[in-house]
């Protein structure tokens, strides 16, 4: 092969590369073309074998032409390869594209019952103030529900509670607890002061479920006993927890009342959260909403559990969790808590 | 108790501002339930004279009244039959306002023009009397505002008196509290002295039920009460009957001592005997009802031993004061409070008298109340006391002596009120006090039976100081850190992971109806029954959480929610198994129910919730509690579909049940779809020792994995096979079922199962020989399970 023939062949191959490389549509086709242009059996590769037949003077020139051809083709191939790789990547992305606004694949989340949420929040609040959480039976004996709480048989104050009795024990002996106060007695029987507990739980009364009443409801009871516990401690504790629960704009007040198991006894109110104290229909224009009962543990209760009322004093308080939830979340009927409509449950 | 403010002002000087008075009442524990100002809205109603009454031309039941005031004459259409010319009546002229805010204007009634209206008592907010137009006294100045004439500007406090305060069931009692807190004098009503001695014959057979009985014979002239008395009674919510009855009621309201007037002429011998009722005795009370009496009831009988009153509760029909009465026997007595409570409760009769007696009246105020009534009889009923008053009081009740340590008072309250202030307040409340050293020796008045101990005095001091004036502090509890117990934390964790599995927490009533149990097929469970339910729906303490959960499923389906996953944590009740307590067994339990479909993708495939979805929820619980998987053994339960139900346990400890509900149960609740449910004893779960929390280094060596296939009977459970493989070699770090199919190439009634096994050592990379030996060991142990063969 003469130099002229070599140059002609390279020219023709280069022409082929110029037209065919840009026409390749896939990386595989481009690779095949690359092999046919630059591979061992490609015409341009055969040219190299013909170099030995050339005049030594012509060899550099032939080598230069071959180098230029290879460089030219390689540049074209790389460019086209990059184009095709970019196109492939773009296509893959297009194929993988999702509508990011589609709904989630659900990992469904359940909701705690609102009363349980309120209970836990209050428990945690009192735990933060150093209290433990105590529990007691829902079905109680007369002794714990009444007698040990300074209400001996036929005490007129028993009529403050509409009591349900069950078919166990002697008639009138076993009842559904009407309040969480029996837990006070059980805690004191089993422990020595000082102590601070809250006792949340279910209570019962002879009522029918409607918008404002329920035969089953929940209370939270608090009890603190120790040396030198004062009425001021009670008032301060109620103030601290109501503020923490309802928010800094809310304050509390106490009014004298009567419970057989506390003396002095009181009711405690908080600033009406709806009108913030200015008076509205919810609070009957008084600016306060009644929350629960409280007082200093009556010495007779201490004596019933074997504590010396000269040694220790204490306070107790109790309130309904439904009422707390109603006030905090604007729920106007107690039935909602027991209907368990999931559209209600899932709001919280 | 309804207390007119103007009545209070007769005994104590009060602030002008009503809000200040109600605040003081609240501060004293005399809860103001409401403030009633019936006439507050009334305006433009004046006294007018009826000149003539004419028939209405177009209506039989209506009349035309021409009325006159100083300004002129007007014509009014009136529907009341009692009007007559010459009467002076309240006329609401056009532009007047009546209670409720009703504004009057000129109107045509059946074709006749009416200028306003004539008013009944009720239309003016004065009691319930709607019988006819209110007729004002003759001589009333025409044109005068009836608000002034009728006392319509009265403000009445509705006080909620707590059961421990009998004294506050009287106007004077309330005034005494207010006087103490205002540090001002109480003006007691005037009482003429009466002589005691041999008056009417009174035989006291029952000094326990009636420790004191005073009786006086008084000649009276029955008639109407004066306006001021009627107004007082009506303000307090009572009706005027006649002057004699009104005076007894007035004294009761004023002093808190109920009185009873018998018609002397209708009492045999004009004498009284107080005794307990006999078995099967009856009497007819004032309301005309024949009452069956019990030997616990105290009776007031006459000389012939005929019952004339149920003591302290209600008088009898026979000796009732009537228009013909000329002489009364006036009773003022002190009855045993618990007896009165018991009788009035049993008879379902709560009267103004019984509500006072049952709290405990003042035994030493009995004679004073009688004397007060005598004074009023003299003034208002031509009353004349015939002879002395008989006072039978065998064992006088003494004032309670209470020693008060002011330091103790201060230390309980956390306040620095000084001794002098305490003495002042307590004196105003009626205590007599003698200071001895650092102690106050006090005598509490018998109208305050709630004051018997030092702590009761502490309350009085707190009340008068004001509960809110005491500095607020927070106690420090030595030696205690606030925290939950492990069990309490575990319960919270269980609830959290079940929520995390997509279940909503519910709370259902723990009281059920028998029909609820029947509908759930749980009526075979023993149960605790409520003996006095209000309704049968609340008559059984739930022996299972299932009825409440299913009720909630049904409720939500009927409100459009189809896919439901619900759980409840609460107690179930069973009869006690041991004699040491009469209380039932209360088991903290967890029930989960699921129905509907699982969305694999919200916009693609769905499948029905099934048994194993619920198992997955339970696995979360056991993993959280670190107690290993629960054992499921196929078992039948009345409420679950046979073959899709299992008993749950850990070792010997029964935990509960799981399964798909019987179709009968599901349809009984009108639930659509298949419901899977379980109930676990949380108490039992918590009784299982959890795996220790202690670090073990994860193996650094690679794992080898093999799949083993076995053939077994399609009727046999697979869990023992997997368990056998897992136990086959100590090198097994995990073994789990990865495939299970029946029939086909395996043969009818047979099942192929594949178990994926992971071998791993903590000490070295396993070599081929070790893996081969371990694999063979696993196969061998699996084959020891009856009916299992290896599938090559």
XYZ file of N, CA and C in Angstrom, chain B residues 202-290:
267
model
N -97.858 17.203 127.647
C -96.965 16.629 126.635
C -96.261 15.428 127.236
N -96.482 14.296 126.617
C -95.880 13.056 127.105
C -94.776 12.663 126.136
N -93.556 12.595 126.614
C -92.412 12.319 125.728
C -91.972 10.875 125.949
N -92.475 9.975 125.108
C -92.111 8.561 125.240
C -90.776 8.245 124.601
N -90.352 9.138 123.728
C -89.166 8.811 122.924
C -88.137 9.936 122.993
N -87.449 10.057 124.122
C -86.476 11.154 124.247
C -85.267 11.004 123.321
N -85.066 9.803 122.760
C -83.966 9.671 121.784
C -84.355 10.320 120.451
N -85.557 10.024 120.019
C -86.026 10.573 118.743
C -86.399 12.035 118.885
N -86.819 12.429 120.095
C -87.239 13.813 120.320
C -86.707 14.278 121.664
N -85.478 14.786 121.684
C -84.891 15.189 122.978
C -85.569 16.410 123.597
N -86.277 17.186 122.814
C -86.935 18.367 123.410
C -88.222 18.668 122.668
N -89.270 18.957 123.459
C -90.553 19.311 122.847
C -91.177 20.439 123.635
N -91.432 21.557 122.956
C -92.121 22.675 123.586
C -93.490 22.819 122.941
N -94.498 23.025 123.764
C -95.838 23.230 123.224
C -96.508 24.390 123.921
N -97.264 25.149 123.157
C -97.998 26.278 123.743
C -99.378 26.319 123.124
N -100.360 26.686 123.923
C -101.718 26.837 123.405
C -101.972 28.326 123.180
N -102.405 28.657 121.997
C -102.565 30.068 121.629
C -103.918 30.251 120.943
N -104.679 31.226 121.412
C -105.911 31.605 120.725
C -105.534 32.520 119.570
N -106.127 32.270 118.432
C -105.773 33.063 117.253
C -107.015 33.401 116.446
N -106.889 34.415 115.600
C -107.910 34.682 114.590
C -107.280 34.435 113.239
N -107.782 33.422 112.558
C -107.242 33.091 111.242
C -107.633 34.190 110.268
N -106.701 34.579 109.441
C -106.993 35.612 108.450
C -105.857 35.680 107.462
N -105.909 36.721 106.675
C -104.838 36.889 105.691
C -103.620 37.507 106.358
N -102.473 37.245 105.813
C -101.242 37.829 106.334
C -101.058 39.220 105.754
N -100.366 40.084 106.495
C -100.053 41.397 105.922
C -99.078 41.262 104.747
N -99.102 42.289 103.899
C -98.271 42.248 102.697
C -96.809 41.953 102.963
N -96.271 42.624 103.981
C -94.825 42.441 104.208
C -94.498 40.972 104.476
N -95.414 40.278 105.175
C -95.165 38.880 105.506
C -95.288 38.014 104.241
N -96.316 38.300 103.456
C -96.491 37.563 102.199
C -95.257 37.737 101.318
N -94.780 38.965 101.278
C -93.640 39.261 100.418
C -92.378 38.535 100.888
N -92.194 38.484 102.203
C -91.039 37.761 102.755
C -91.096 36.290 102.354
N -92.270 35.685 102.546
C -92.401 34.257 102.248
C -92.202 33.999 100.757
N -92.840 34.836 99.948
C -92.724 34.617 98.514
C -91.295 34.840 98.026
N -90.630 35.823 98.626
C -89.225 36.045 98.282
C -88.388 34.814 98.577
N -88.726 34.130 99.663
C -87.974 32.939 100.057
C -88.490 31.696 99.342
N -89.480 31.880 98.470
C -89.944 30.754 97.666
C -91.099 29.984 98.265
N -91.795 30.552 99.264
C -92.945 29.868 99.852
C -94.201 30.663 99.533
N -95.362 29.989 99.657
C -96.623 30.663 99.403
C -97.288 31.042 100.708
N -98.028 32.083 100.637
C -98.822 32.480 101.805
C -100.067 31.595 101.869
N -100.379 31.098 103.078
C -101.578 30.259 103.256
C -102.589 31.053 104.082
N -102.240 31.295 105.350
C -103.003 32.206 106.206
C -102.044 32.722 107.262
N -102.501 33.650 108.056
C -101.557 34.298 108.970
C -100.893 33.318 109.937
N -101.650 32.305 110.390
C -101.081 31.383 111.387
C -99.990 30.513 110.757
N -100.319 29.899 109.629
C -99.316 29.042 108.974
C -98.135 29.891 108.505
N -98.447 31.089 108.004
C -97.374 31.954 107.498
C -96.387 32.316 108.607
N -96.924 32.554 109.813
C -96.020 32.924 110.917
C -95.089 31.760 111.262
N -95.643 30.542 111.273
C -94.746 29.403 111.574
C -93.666 29.290 110.501
N -94.038 29.491 109.239
C -93.033 29.403 108.174
C -92.028 30.549 108.252
N -92.526 31.722 108.597
C -91.634 32.878 108.705
C -90.566 32.626 109.767
N -90.993 32.102 110.914
C -90.019 31.858 111.994
C -89.021 30.777 111.571
N -89.518 29.769 110.848
C -88.596 28.736 110.365
C -87.542 29.354 109.436
N -87.982 30.199 108.521
C -87.036 30.823 107.594
C -86.094 31.767 108.329
N -86.646 32.466 109.317
C -85.848 33.460 110.012
C -84.820 32.817 110.936
N -85.262 31.844 111.721
C -84.398 31.288 112.766
C -83.935 29.858 112.482
N -84.531 29.207 111.494
C -84.123 27.839 111.174
C -84.815 26.780 112.006
N -85.749 27.186 112.843
C -86.465 26.228 113.694
C -87.858 26.010 113.100
N -88.112 24.812 112.536
C -89.459 24.553 112.013
C -90.465 24.485 113.162
N -91.642 25.056 112.934
C -92.721 25.028 113.924
C -93.907 24.321 113.286
N -94.760 23.773 114.132
C -95.972 23.175 113.576
C -97.162 23.592 114.420
N -98.235 24.031 113.737
C -99.447 24.445 114.456
C -100.526 23.387 114.252
N -101.018 22.826 115.380
C -102.148 21.900 115.323
C -103.406 22.681 115.720
N -104.537 22.282 115.137
C -105.823 22.828 115.592
C -106.145 22.144 116.920
N -106.089 22.901 117.971
C -106.206 22.306 119.312
C -107.492 21.497 119.472
N -108.562 22.027 118.889
C -109.856 21.367 119.075
C -109.918 20.013 118.392
N -109.018 19.772 117.497
C -109.044 18.488 116.804
C -108.036 17.511 117.399
N -107.313 17.947 118.435
C -106.416 17.040 119.147
C -107.186 16.482 120.330
N -107.331 15.200 120.405
C -108.056 14.600 121.512
C -107.388 15.003 122.822
N -108.167 15.514 123.763
C -107.687 15.987 125.073
C -106.815 17.225 124.960
N -106.577 17.701 123.760
C -105.680 18.846 123.600
C -104.280 18.529 124.087
N -103.924 17.255 124.035
C -102.599 16.897 124.551
C -101.781 16.178 123.486
N -100.498 16.036 123.810
C -99.510 15.528 122.851
C -98.775 14.354 123.465
N -98.545 13.358 122.605
C -97.677 12.254 123.006
C -96.695 12.003 121.863
N -95.397 11.942 122.199
C -94.378 11.703 121.180
C -93.866 10.280 121.348
N -94.003 9.475 120.315
C -93.559 8.081 120.399
C -93.134 7.588 119.021
N -92.517 6.393 119.016
C -92.177 5.762 117.737
C -93.415 5.070 117.181
N -93.452 4.926 115.856
C -94.584 4.259 115.218
C -94.571 2.765 115.544
N -95.744 2.159 115.494
C -95.855 0.719 115.704
C -95.822 0.031 114.346
N -95.558 -1.255 114.376
C -95.563 -2.036 113.142
C -96.947 -1.929 112.503
N -96.975 -1.718 111.196
C -98.223 -1.665 110.425
C -99.103 -0.459 110.734
N -98.557 0.552 111.416
C -99.353 1.731 111.683
C -99.392 2.620 110.427
N -100.490 3.319 110.221
C -100.578 4.229 109.074
C -101.159 5.553 109.538
N -100.921 6.586 108.762
C -101.623 7.853 108.979
C -101.675 8.624 107.659
N -102.641 9.546 107.583
C -102.796 10.341 106.371
C -102.163 11.708 106.594
N -101.200 12.038 105.756
C -100.496 13.314 105.912
C -101.280 14.424 105.212
N -100.835 15.642 105.483
C -101.461 16.860 104.936
C -101.799 16.792 103.455
N -100.949 16.098 102.708
C -101.139 16.024 101.263
C -102.180 14.975 100.882
N -102.825 14.370 101.901
C -103.898 13.427 101.611
C -103.433 12.016 101.318
N -102.134 11.773 101.458
C -101.612 10.434 101.153
C -101.562 9.605 102.437
N -102.017 8.375 102.345
C -101.919 7.493 103.509
C -100.506 6.923 103.554
